Short mmCIF file of C-alpha atoms and ligand atoms in Angstrom, two decimals:
data_model
loop_
_atom_site.label_atom_id
_atom_site.label_comp_id
_atom_site.label_asym_id
_atom_site.label_seq_id
_atom_site.Cartn_x
_atom_site.Cartn_y
_atom_site.Cartn_z
CA MET A 1 -0.22 -0.26 -0.03
CA VAL A 2 1.18 3.41 -0.76
CA THR A 3 1.37 6.75 1.33
CA GLU A 4 -0.89 9.03 2.05
CA SER A 5 1.38 11.74 0.32
CA LYS A 6 1.61 9.04 -2.40
CA HIS A 7 -1.86 9.19 -2.84
CA LEU A 8 -2.46 12.53 -3.52
CA GLU A 9 0.22 12.68 -5.85
CA LEU A 10 -1.71 10.25 -7.78
CA GLU A 11 -4.87 11.58 -8.17
CA LEU A 12 -2.98 15.20 -9.05
CA ASP A 13 -1.29 13.16 -10.99
CA ASP A 14 -3.63 11.21 -13.01
CA LYS A 15 -5.01 14.41 -14.40
CA ARG A 16 -2.10 16.86 -15.00
CA TYR A 17 -1.26 13.51 -17.16
CA ILE A 18 -3.85 10.94 -18.53
CA TRP A 19 -6.47 11.72 -20.98
CA HIS A 20 -8.92 9.18 -20.69
CA PRO A 21 -10.87 7.61 -23.66
CA PHE A 22 -14.54 8.21 -23.60
CA THR A 23 -14.38 10.89 -20.83
CA GLN A 24 -15.35 14.55 -20.51
CA MET A 25 -12.26 15.80 -18.79
CA LYS A 26 -14.00 18.69 -18.01
CA ASP A 27 -15.81 17.03 -15.95
CA TYR A 28 -13.61 14.25 -14.46
CA VAL A 29 -11.19 16.90 -13.12
CA LYS A 30 -13.82 18.19 -11.10
CA GLU A 31 -13.91 14.60 -9.32
CA LYS A 32 -11.50 12.69 -6.70
CA PRO A 33 -10.29 10.38 -8.98
CA LEU A 34 -10.78 6.47 -8.54
CA ILE A 35 -7.26 4.95 -8.79
CA ILE A 36 -7.99 0.73 -8.81
CA GLU A 37 -4.67 -0.45 -7.18
CA ARG A 38 -5.91 -4.77 -7.28
CA GLY A 39 -8.12 -7.21 -7.80
CA LYS A 40 -8.33 -10.59 -6.90
CA GLY A 41 -11.81 -12.78 -8.01
CA SER A 42 -15.41 -10.24 -8.43
CA PHE A 43 -13.43 -7.15 -6.26
CA LEU A 44 -11.07 -4.95 -6.82
CA TRP A 45 -9.45 -1.93 -4.24
CA ASP A 46 -8.54 1.00 -5.22
CA ILE A 47 -5.05 2.76 -3.34
CA TYR A 48 -6.87 3.28 0.07
CA GLY A 49 -8.03 -0.21 0.13
CA ASN A 50 -11.50 0.30 0.02
CA LYS A 51 -13.25 -3.02 -1.38
CA TYR A 52 -15.03 -3.10 -4.70
CA LEU A 53 -17.52 -5.78 -6.54
CA ASP A 54 -16.34 -5.41 -10.40
CA GLY A 55 -20.14 -5.38 -11.85
CA ILE A 56 -18.82 -4.38 -15.26
CA SER A 57 -15.98 -7.37 -15.36
CA SER A 58 -13.23 -4.25 -16.18
CA LEU A 59 -14.85 -3.12 -19.39
CA TRP A 60 -16.93 -6.83 -20.26
CA VAL A 61 -13.13 -8.87 -20.05
CA THR A 62 -12.44 -10.66 -16.85
CA VAL A 63 -14.37 -13.77 -17.78
CA HIS A 64 -12.78 -15.71 -14.71
CA GLY A 65 -12.31 -12.80 -12.08
CA HIS A 66 -8.99 -11.32 -11.07
CA CYS A 67 -5.82 -12.57 -10.68
CA ARG A 68 -6.91 -16.11 -11.66
CA GLU A 69 -3.53 -18.27 -10.34
CA GLU A 70 -3.56 -20.11 -12.83
CA ILE A 71 -3.73 -17.37 -15.90
CA THR A 72 -0.93 -15.36 -13.24
CA GLN A 73 1.07 -18.85 -13.65
CA ALA A 74 1.21 -19.44 -17.10
CA ILE A 75 1.69 -15.00 -18.03
CA THR A 76 5.53 -15.77 -15.85
CA GLU A 77 5.76 -18.45 -17.25
CA GLN A 78 5.75 -17.20 -20.55
CA VAL A 79 8.06 -14.32 -19.92
CA LYS A 80 10.69 -16.54 -18.13
CA LYS A 81 10.18 -17.80 -21.28
CA VAL A 82 10.38 -15.42 -23.78
CA SER A 83 8.38 -12.11 -23.79
CA HIS A 84 7.96 -11.08 -27.85
CA THR A 85 8.88 -12.31 -30.44
CA THR A 86 7.08 -12.04 -34.36
CA LEU A 87 5.17 -13.44 -35.85
CA LEU A 88 6.14 -11.98 -39.32
CA GLY A 89 7.41 -14.72 -40.84
CA LEU A 90 8.20 -16.82 -37.60
CA SER A 91 5.71 -18.75 -35.45
CA HIS A 92 6.31 -19.36 -31.74
CA PRO A 93 4.26 -22.34 -29.60
CA PRO A 94 1.35 -20.48 -27.62
CA ALA A 95 0.13 -18.83 -31.10
CA ILE A 96 0.37 -22.71 -32.62
CA GLU A 97 -1.47 -24.11 -29.64
CA LEU A 98 -3.95 -21.69 -29.43
CA ALA A 99 -4.75 -21.01 -33.01
CA LYS A 100 -5.57 -24.67 -33.15
CA ARG A 101 -7.51 -24.80 -30.29
CA LEU A 102 -9.54 -21.73 -31.55
CA ALA A 103 -10.22 -22.93 -34.94
CA GLN A 104 -11.58 -26.36 -32.37
CA ILE A 105 -13.94 -24.54 -30.67
CA THR A 106 -15.61 -21.76 -33.02
CA PRO A 107 -17.77 -22.84 -36.03
CA LYS A 108 -17.44 -25.11 -38.17
CA GLY A 109 -15.23 -24.22 -40.82
CA LEU A 110 -13.82 -20.85 -38.87
CA ASN A 111 -9.85 -22.47 -39.55
CA ARG A 112 -7.57 -20.09 -40.28
CA VAL A 113 -6.57 -17.53 -37.40
CA PHE A 114 -5.13 -13.80 -37.63
CA TYR A 115 -4.35 -11.99 -34.67
CA SER A 116 -3.97 -8.61 -34.00
CA ASP A 117 -4.64 -7.01 -30.22
CA SER A 118 -8.18 -5.42 -30.11
CA GLY A 119 -11.22 -5.72 -31.31
CA ALA A 120 -11.07 -2.64 -33.73
CA THR A 121 -8.09 -4.08 -35.41
CA ALA A 122 -9.67 -7.63 -35.68
CA VAL A 123 -12.59 -5.98 -37.22
CA GLU A 124 -10.43 -3.47 -39.65
CA ILE A 125 -9.13 -6.94 -40.34
CA ALA A 126 -11.75 -8.84 -41.08
CA LEU A 127 -12.97 -5.77 -43.52
CA LYS A 128 -10.08 -5.73 -45.23
CA MET A 129 -10.08 -9.85 -45.77
CA ALA A 130 -13.50 -9.55 -46.97
CA PHE A 131 -12.39 -6.61 -49.14
CA GLN A 132 -9.78 -8.23 -50.81
CA TYR A 133 -11.27 -11.90 -50.95
CA TRP A 134 -13.69 -10.97 -53.91
CA LEU A 135 -11.02 -9.07 -55.80
CA GLN A 136 -8.75 -12.40 -55.81
CA GLU A 137 -11.63 -15.45 -55.81
CA PRO A 138 -12.20 -17.74 -58.79
CA ASN A 139 -14.35 -15.76 -60.18
CA GLY A 140 -12.98 -12.17 -59.68
CA CYS A 141 -16.38 -9.90 -58.04
CA SER A 142 -14.05 -7.23 -58.28
CA ASP A 143 -17.86 -4.97 -57.92
CA LYS A 144 -18.13 -5.96 -54.34
CA LYS A 145 -16.26 -3.37 -52.20
CA LYS A 146 -19.23 -2.42 -50.06
CA PHE A 147 -19.75 -3.39 -46.74
CA VAL A 148 -23.50 -3.62 -44.76
CA SER A 149 -23.70 -2.70 -41.38
CA LEU A 150 -26.86 -2.11 -38.66
CA LYS A 151 -28.02 0.97 -36.45
CA ASN A 152 -26.90 0.69 -33.78
CA ALA A 153 -23.73 -0.77 -34.58
CA TYR A 154 -20.77 -0.74 -32.67
CA HIS A 155 -17.20 -1.90 -33.74
CA GLY A 156 -14.07 -0.28 -31.86
CA ASP A 157 -13.03 2.91 -32.65
CA THR A 158 -10.58 2.95 -35.64
CA VAL A 159 -11.93 4.78 -39.00
CA GLY A 160 -12.71 1.53 -40.76
CA ALA A 161 -14.72 -0.21 -37.75
CA VAL A 162 -16.01 3.47 -37.57
CA SER A 163 -17.34 3.45 -40.30
CA VAL A 164 -19.25 0.34 -40.41
CA GLY A 165 -20.62 1.64 -36.62
CA GLY A 166 -24.37 3.10 -36.75
CA ILE A 167 -24.04 5.16 -33.20
CA ASP A 168 -24.18 8.81 -34.39
CA LEU A 169 -23.17 9.92 -31.05
CA PHE A 170 -19.73 8.32 -30.95
CA HIS A 171 -19.51 8.11 -35.07
CA LYS A 172 -21.17 11.33 -36.72
CA THR A 173 -18.25 13.70 -35.69
CA TYR A 174 -16.08 11.36 -37.96
CA GLN A 175 -18.38 11.16 -40.94
CA PRO A 176 -16.18 13.12 -43.49
CA MET A 177 -13.38 10.87 -42.89
CA LEU A 178 -15.04 7.68 -43.00
CA PHE A 179 -16.20 4.98 -46.01
CA ASP A 180 -19.71 4.68 -46.82
CA SER A 181 -21.69 1.91 -45.85
CA LEU A 182 -25.37 0.80 -46.06
CA LYS A 183 -27.37 0.52 -42.95
CA GLY A 184 -29.77 -1.85 -42.15
CA GLU A 185 -32.44 -1.62 -39.21
CA SER A 186 -31.21 -2.35 -36.18
CA PRO A 187 -33.09 -5.07 -34.09
CA TYR A 188 -34.01 -2.72 -30.91
CA CYS A 189 -37.14 -3.70 -30.34
CA TYR A 190 -37.73 -1.62 -27.47
CA ARG A 191 -37.62 1.79 -29.58
CA CYS A 192 -38.36 -0.26 -33.41
CA ASN A 193 -38.05 1.84 -36.27
CA LEU A 194 -40.66 0.52 -38.21
CA GLY A 195 -43.02 1.64 -35.31
CA LYS A 196 -43.72 -2.64 -34.87
CA THR A 197 -43.75 -4.98 -31.77
CA TYR A 198 -41.88 -8.42 -31.85
CA PRO A 199 -43.41 -10.76 -32.84
CA SER A 200 -46.68 -9.90 -34.86
CA CYS A 201 -43.70 -7.44 -36.80
CA ASP A 202 -42.76 -10.74 -38.59
CA PHE A 203 -38.95 -9.06 -38.71
CA GLY A 204 -39.80 -6.37 -40.58
CA CYS A 205 -36.43 -4.97 -39.62
CA LEU A 206 -35.19 -8.05 -41.14
CA THR A 207 -37.07 -7.52 -44.62
CA GLN A 208 -35.63 -3.44 -44.80
CA ILE A 209 -32.26 -5.09 -44.96
CA GLU A 210 -32.90 -7.66 -47.22
CA GLU A 211 -34.31 -5.66 -49.89
CA VAL A 212 -30.74 -2.83 -49.17
CA ILE A 213 -29.34 -6.26 -50.26
CA LYS A 214 -30.97 -7.04 -52.45
CA LYS A 215 -30.50 -3.78 -54.07
CA HIS A 216 -26.59 -3.37 -53.43
CA HIS A 217 -25.43 -7.54 -53.46
CA HIS A 218 -23.52 -7.29 -56.45
CA GLU A 219 -21.94 -4.63 -55.25
CA THR A 220 -21.12 -5.68 -51.35
CA SER A 221 -18.76 -7.57 -50.11
CA ALA A 222 -19.87 -8.37 -46.24
CA LEU A 223 -22.40 -7.67 -44.02
CA ILE A 224 -21.12 -7.24 -40.22
CA ILE A 225 -22.55 -7.79 -37.22
CA GLU A 226 -23.05 -7.90 -33.11
CA PRO A 227 -24.59 -11.63 -33.05
CA LEU A 228 -27.54 -11.51 -30.68
CA VAL A 229 -26.41 -8.54 -28.91
CA GLN A 230 -25.41 -4.73 -29.89
CA GLY A 231 -23.46 -4.16 -27.31
CA ALA A 232 -22.57 -0.40 -26.66
CA SER A 233 -24.99 0.68 -27.75
CA GLY A 234 -26.88 -0.18 -25.11
CA MET A 235 -27.15 -4.16 -24.41
CA LEU A 236 -30.00 -4.71 -27.55
CA VAL A 237 -31.17 -7.39 -27.24
CA SER A 238 -32.15 -9.88 -31.29
CA PRO A 239 -34.81 -11.11 -31.19
CA PRO A 240 -34.57 -15.29 -31.96
CA GLY A 241 -35.08 -16.30 -35.03
CA TYR A 242 -32.92 -12.85 -36.28
CA LEU A 243 -29.09 -13.95 -36.49
CA LYS A 244 -30.57 -17.02 -38.29
CA GLY A 245 -32.00 -14.67 -40.98
CA ILE A 246 -28.78 -12.65 -41.48
CA ARG A 247 -27.07 -16.12 -42.32
CA GLU A 248 -29.61 -16.89 -44.42
CA LEU A 249 -29.77 -13.65 -46.34
CA CYS A 250 -25.87 -13.14 -46.72
CA THR A 251 -25.77 -16.71 -48.02
CA ARG A 252 -29.01 -16.04 -50.74
CA TYR A 253 -27.56 -13.16 -51.95
CA ASN A 254 -23.97 -14.13 -52.00
CA ILE A 255 -21.96 -11.75 -49.56
CA LEU A 256 -19.81 -12.91 -46.97
CA MET A 257 -21.14 -12.71 -43.08
CA ILE A 258 -18.59 -11.22 -40.48
CA ALA A 259 -19.69 -12.20 -37.11
CA ASP A 260 -18.77 -8.96 -34.44
CA GLU A 261 -18.33 -11.24 -31.15
CA VAL A 262 -16.02 -9.13 -29.58
CA ALA A 263 -18.30 -8.48 -26.99
CA VAL A 264 -20.51 -11.44 -27.15
CA GLY A 265 -17.85 -14.90 -27.64
CA PHE A 266 -16.52 -16.44 -24.88
CA GLY A 267 -19.19 -17.74 -22.64
CA ARG A 268 -21.17 -13.87 -22.36
CA THR A 269 -24.48 -14.97 -23.69
CA GLY A 270 -24.42 -18.32 -22.16
CA LYS A 271 -22.62 -20.48 -24.70
CA MET A 272 -19.01 -20.39 -25.92
CA PHE A 273 -20.03 -18.06 -28.74
CA ALA A 274 -22.68 -16.45 -29.98
CA CYS A 275 -23.31 -18.16 -32.95
CA GLU A 276 -24.19 -21.08 -31.56
CA HIS A 277 -27.27 -20.13 -30.73
CA GLU A 278 -29.23 -20.39 -33.64
CA ASP A 279 -26.25 -22.95 -35.06
CA VAL A 280 -25.04 -20.38 -37.76
CA ALA A 281 -21.36 -20.38 -38.90
CA PRO A 282 -20.35 -16.78 -40.16
CA ASP A 283 -17.75 -16.30 -43.09
CA ILE A 284 -15.37 -14.48 -40.35
CA LEU A 285 -15.70 -13.72 -36.74
CA THR A 286 -13.70 -11.72 -34.87
CA LEU A 287 -12.73 -12.21 -30.92
CA GLY A 288 -11.31 -10.13 -28.87
CA LYS A 289 -12.39 -8.61 -25.24
CA GLY A 290 -12.29 -11.85 -22.90
CA ILE A 291 -9.82 -14.43 -25.11
CA THR A 292 -7.34 -14.13 -22.49
CA GLY A 293 -9.92 -13.36 -19.98
CA GLY A 294 -9.18 -10.12 -19.61
CA TYR A 295 -5.58 -10.58 -18.62
CA LEU A 296 -3.82 -8.96 -21.46
CA PRO A 297 -4.57 -7.50 -25.47
CA LEU A 298 -5.52 -9.56 -27.59
CA ALA A 299 -8.03 -10.80 -30.65
CA ALA A 300 -7.94 -13.03 -33.46
CA THR A 301 -10.42 -12.68 -37.21
CA ILE A 302 -10.96 -15.93 -38.17
CA THR A 303 -12.33 -17.63 -41.13
CA THR A 304 -12.88 -20.20 -43.91
CA ASP A 305 -10.55 -22.22 -45.89
CA GLU A 306 -12.46 -21.15 -48.76
CA ILE A 307 -11.37 -17.62 -48.09
CA TYR A 308 -7.60 -18.18 -46.85
CA ASN A 309 -6.88 -19.65 -50.22
CA ALA A 310 -7.44 -16.88 -52.19
CA PHE A 311 -5.29 -15.21 -51.04
CA LEU A 312 -2.79 -18.18 -52.15
CA GLY A 313 -0.67 -17.67 -55.33
CA GLU A 314 2.66 -16.68 -56.07
CA TYR A 315 5.10 -14.63 -54.79
CA ASP A 316 5.03 -11.26 -57.44
CA GLU A 317 1.27 -12.53 -57.72
CA PHE A 318 0.83 -9.81 -54.73
CA LYS A 319 -2.04 -12.00 -53.56
CA THR A 320 -0.84 -11.50 -50.02
CA PHE A 321 -2.26 -10.23 -47.38
CA PHE A 322 -0.61 -6.98 -45.86
CA HIS A 323 -1.93 -6.37 -42.67
CA GLY A 324 0.13 -6.89 -39.41
CA HIS A 325 0.55 -4.83 -36.15
CA THR A 326 3.93 -4.70 -34.36
CA TYR A 327 2.36 -6.67 -31.43
CA THR A 328 0.01 -9.40 -33.06
CA GLY A 329 -0.05 -12.72 -32.03
CA ASN A 330 2.25 -11.83 -28.66
CA PRO A 331 3.26 -14.73 -26.58
CA VAL A 332 2.56 -13.74 -23.21
CA ALA A 333 -0.79 -13.00 -23.99
CA CYS A 334 -2.00 -16.50 -26.38
CA ALA A 335 -0.07 -17.63 -22.91
CA ALA A 336 -2.84 -16.07 -20.82
CA ALA A 337 -5.10 -16.88 -23.43
CA LEU A 338 -4.95 -20.40 -23.45
CA ALA A 339 -4.80 -20.59 -19.95
CA SER A 340 -7.89 -19.13 -19.85
CA LEU A 341 -9.60 -21.72 -22.14
CA ASP A 342 -8.08 -24.34 -19.91
CA VAL A 343 -10.04 -22.47 -16.44
CA PHE A 344 -13.13 -22.76 -18.74
CA GLU A 345 -12.93 -26.85 -19.16
CA LYS A 346 -11.48 -27.34 -15.37
CA ASP A 347 -14.16 -25.00 -13.96
CA ARG A 348 -17.11 -26.24 -16.63
CA THR A 349 -17.36 -22.43 -16.91
CA ILE A 350 -20.40 -22.65 -18.85
CA ILE A 351 -22.61 -25.00 -17.14
CA GLU A 352 -21.59 -23.66 -14.04
CA LEU A 353 -23.01 -20.46 -15.30
CA GLN A 354 -26.56 -21.42 -16.38
CA LYS A 355 -27.88 -21.31 -12.86
CA LYS A 356 -26.15 -17.62 -12.62
CA ILE A 357 -28.25 -16.85 -15.64
CA GLU A 358 -31.38 -18.20 -14.14
CA PHE A 359 -30.88 -16.52 -11.07
CA LEU A 360 -30.42 -13.29 -12.71
CA GLU A 361 -33.06 -13.16 -14.66
CA LYS A 362 -35.00 -14.08 -11.45
CA GLY A 363 -33.38 -11.10 -9.51
CA LEU A 364 -33.68 -8.70 -12.51
CA LYS A 365 -37.81 -9.14 -12.40
CA ARG A 366 -38.41 -6.53 -9.64
CA PHE A 367 -36.54 -3.51 -11.42
CA TRP A 368 -40.15 -3.22 -13.36
CA ASP A 369 -41.51 -1.79 -10.24
CA LEU A 370 -38.83 0.61 -10.81
CA LYS A 371 -41.14 3.19 -13.06
CA HIS A 372 -38.17 4.72 -14.77
CA VAL A 373 -37.23 1.63 -16.15
CA GLY A 374 -38.31 1.21 -18.84
CA ASP A 375 -36.70 -1.72 -20.41
CA VAL A 376 -34.54 -4.36 -19.45
CA ARG A 377 -32.72 -6.78 -21.39
CA GLN A 378 -30.51 -10.02 -20.55
CA LYS A 379 -29.01 -12.15 -22.75
CA GLY A 380 -27.12 -14.80 -20.99
CA PHE A 381 -24.33 -12.18 -18.63
CA MET A 382 -25.60 -9.11 -20.37
CA VAL A 383 -27.51 -7.12 -19.62
CA GLY A 384 -29.39 -3.57 -19.94
CA ILE A 385 -31.71 -1.16 -17.81
CA GLU A 386 -32.85 1.28 -20.16
CA LEU A 387 -34.40 3.98 -17.66
CA VAL A 388 -36.13 6.55 -18.90
CA SER A 389 -38.47 10.01 -17.68
CA ASN A 390 -41.19 8.35 -18.48
CA ARG A 391 -42.36 5.02 -19.14
CA ASP A 392 -45.60 5.21 -21.69
CA SER A 393 -43.76 7.45 -23.63
CA LYS A 394 -40.58 6.05 -23.25
CA GLU A 395 -39.12 9.29 -23.10
CA THR A 396 -35.85 9.52 -22.03
CA PHE A 397 -34.41 11.86 -19.14
CA PRO A 398 -32.73 15.16 -20.65
CA LEU A 399 -29.59 14.69 -20.84
CA HIS A 400 -27.11 17.65 -18.82
CA ASN A 401 -29.40 15.31 -15.97
CA LYS A 402 -26.15 13.16 -16.56
CA THR A 403 -28.71 10.05 -14.99
CA GLY A 404 -26.74 7.28 -16.11
CA ILE A 405 -23.92 8.91 -14.84
CA LYS A 406 -25.64 9.47 -11.49
CA VAL A 407 -26.89 5.92 -11.16
CA ILE A 408 -23.57 4.66 -11.24
CA MET A 409 -21.96 7.25 -8.94
CA GLU A 410 -24.48 6.46 -6.32
CA ALA A 411 -23.44 2.56 -7.20
CA ARG A 412 -20.15 3.39 -6.47
CA LYS A 413 -20.91 4.24 -2.97
CA ARG A 414 -22.27 1.29 -2.47
CA GLY A 415 -18.59 -0.57 -3.44
CA VAL A 416 -20.00 -1.42 -6.81
CA ILE A 417 -18.38 -0.18 -10.08
CA LEU A 418 -20.56 0.01 -13.08
CA ARG A 419 -20.09 2.25 -16.27
CA PRO A 420 -22.98 2.92 -17.99
CA LEU A 421 -24.12 3.64 -21.89
CA GLY A 422 -26.16 6.62 -21.46
CA ASP A 423 -28.63 6.19 -19.32
CA VAL A 424 -29.05 2.14 -19.65
CA ILE A 425 -27.13 1.18 -16.93
CA VAL A 426 -25.22 -2.11 -18.23
CA LEU A 427 -24.32 -5.44 -16.38
CA MET A 428 -21.49 -7.63 -17.36
CA PRO A 429 -20.04 -9.70 -14.65
CA SER A 430 -17.63 -12.15 -14.63
CA LEU A 431 -18.91 -15.70 -14.76
CA SER A 432 -17.34 -16.80 -12.11
CA ILE A 433 -19.58 -14.03 -9.87
CA THR A 434 -20.55 -16.53 -6.81
CA LEU A 435 -24.53 -16.43 -6.79
CA GLN A 436 -23.97 -14.22 -3.26
CA GLU A 437 -21.66 -11.54 -5.41
CA LEU A 438 -24.79 -11.23 -8.01
CA ASP A 439 -27.37 -10.44 -5.79
CA GLU A 440 -25.30 -8.03 -3.61
CA LEU A 441 -24.69 -6.49 -7.13
CA LEU A 442 -28.67 -6.63 -8.24
CA LYS A 443 -29.76 -5.26 -4.76
CA VAL A 444 -27.27 -2.56 -4.78
CA THR A 445 -28.20 -1.48 -8.91
CA PHE A 446 -31.44 -1.21 -7.28
CA ASP A 447 -31.09 0.67 -4.61
CA SER A 448 -28.82 3.10 -7.01
CA ILE A 449 -31.54 3.61 -9.69
CA ARG A 450 -34.12 4.01 -6.95
CA SER A 451 -32.18 6.82 -5.08
CA VAL A 452 -31.46 8.65 -7.98
CA THR A 453 -34.89 8.31 -9.97
CA THR A 454 -37.03 9.17 -6.64
CA VAL A 455 -34.84 12.40 -6.88
CA ASN A 456 -34.69 13.10 -10.58
CA CYS A 457 -38.61 12.89 -10.69
CA LYS A 458 -39.16 15.22 -7.54
CA LEU A 459 -37.13 18.13 -9.89
C1 PLP B 1 -15.14 -3.48 -28.12
C2 PLP B 1 -15.69 -3.76 -28.90
C3 PLP B 1 -15.35 -3.82 -30.30
C4 PLP B 1 -13.61 -3.16 -29.82
O1 PLP B 1 -13.02 -3.84 -29.17
P1 PLP B 1 -11.80 -3.07 -28.42
O2 PLP B 1 -10.25 -3.57 -27.75
O3 PLP B 1 -12.23 -1.89 -27.91
O4 PLP B 1 -10.85 -2.30 -29.91
C5 PLP B 1 -15.41 -3.93 -31.46
N1 PLP B 1 -16.56 -5.17 -31.76
C6 PLP B 1 -17.59 -5.24 -30.42
C7 PLP B 1 -18.61 -5.67 -30.41
C8 PLP B 1 -17.37 -4.76 -29.33
O5 PLP B 1 -17.53 -4.78 -27.99
#
């Protein structure tokens, strides 16, 4: 533990030197920063020794909790062997073993693993791969250069990933920098753009996407989608059958399907991969976030032999995939990922998770009693609680109210760390959380929403 004057120095230097991501620094510097020093299991401790329940798996990554012995050990052992060696023309055991295991556990046909170091880069790679594939595949469909993406989509913050993003708040500013993408309707049932209700809607959103594809398939290389849950736009859960419908459209109109499982992969939805729920195999799969159990940055873009084969040719034909990052497939990160997969097996994580998902589902019912809760969405261990100022009209709170932020600050006072998406309160605990801890998380979230929204009402 650091000394008292050291605490103050850290707090000052944090505000003085760090530009925090997705953070209005003008507000940030007014508050005392929360500086985390260590973690264990579902908990984090700040520099003063205060303990917090981590309700968002440290931004959706810690699958088995913090400081899991097996993963720490795997990392330590790998560091003693070698910390980094490149995959550009060389190879190393952890990358090889991990690629094999990923090929084994991901949906059928996905055999070729291309590593990178963040979700956004995994998406960039998927887009470039799809684009180049059509230029080089045997029939030479060189017109297929566009992408279809969904409204409310989030695929990362790099320029290509933003081009296929659909969250105006994050993406609008950068519009002039982006390439065009064709936009499909989002399966946001609570606020359906088509004014329909599931299931009587008969998948109107899919029909709209089909119209876009019907018109543009000859010039479209791929459709990119977050399977089952559009995460960053507020945990928008698509209705059953939707994903399968997307797969069928892509097949029927001969465009590639990119499934971005950066958020939903590694058990989040109750199965290892979200695509499994609807027995869907995409042409390209992107993985990140939970891949190392949340210990180190790593990502993967996995594709089929068919796509891979289109990049084979003579040296001077330049069919090579000209892409790579310096830390691509870092051995320490790969060792962590392998250890995390071992823990999945040892703990029977997915099996044990099922009763926790049920418990969570039951626990969330009570949130409907809060009159400013407009919608409660859950898929497995992904939860979004959408707060509204008026439940009947679904009217939102005024932005300057910062309702979501107030709720998570209230939770923080009660020893729980959350991070909202606007006025959607997100719960994304580690899959290893105990029922008792989960109960505490629900209780604090409930009390925090009640406390904040009751005050807001009176204003
Ligand atoms: C978080 C996320 C990304 C971006 O991952 P980074 O590691 O933050 O670059 C991409 N796609 C989805 C679906 C995500 O949730």
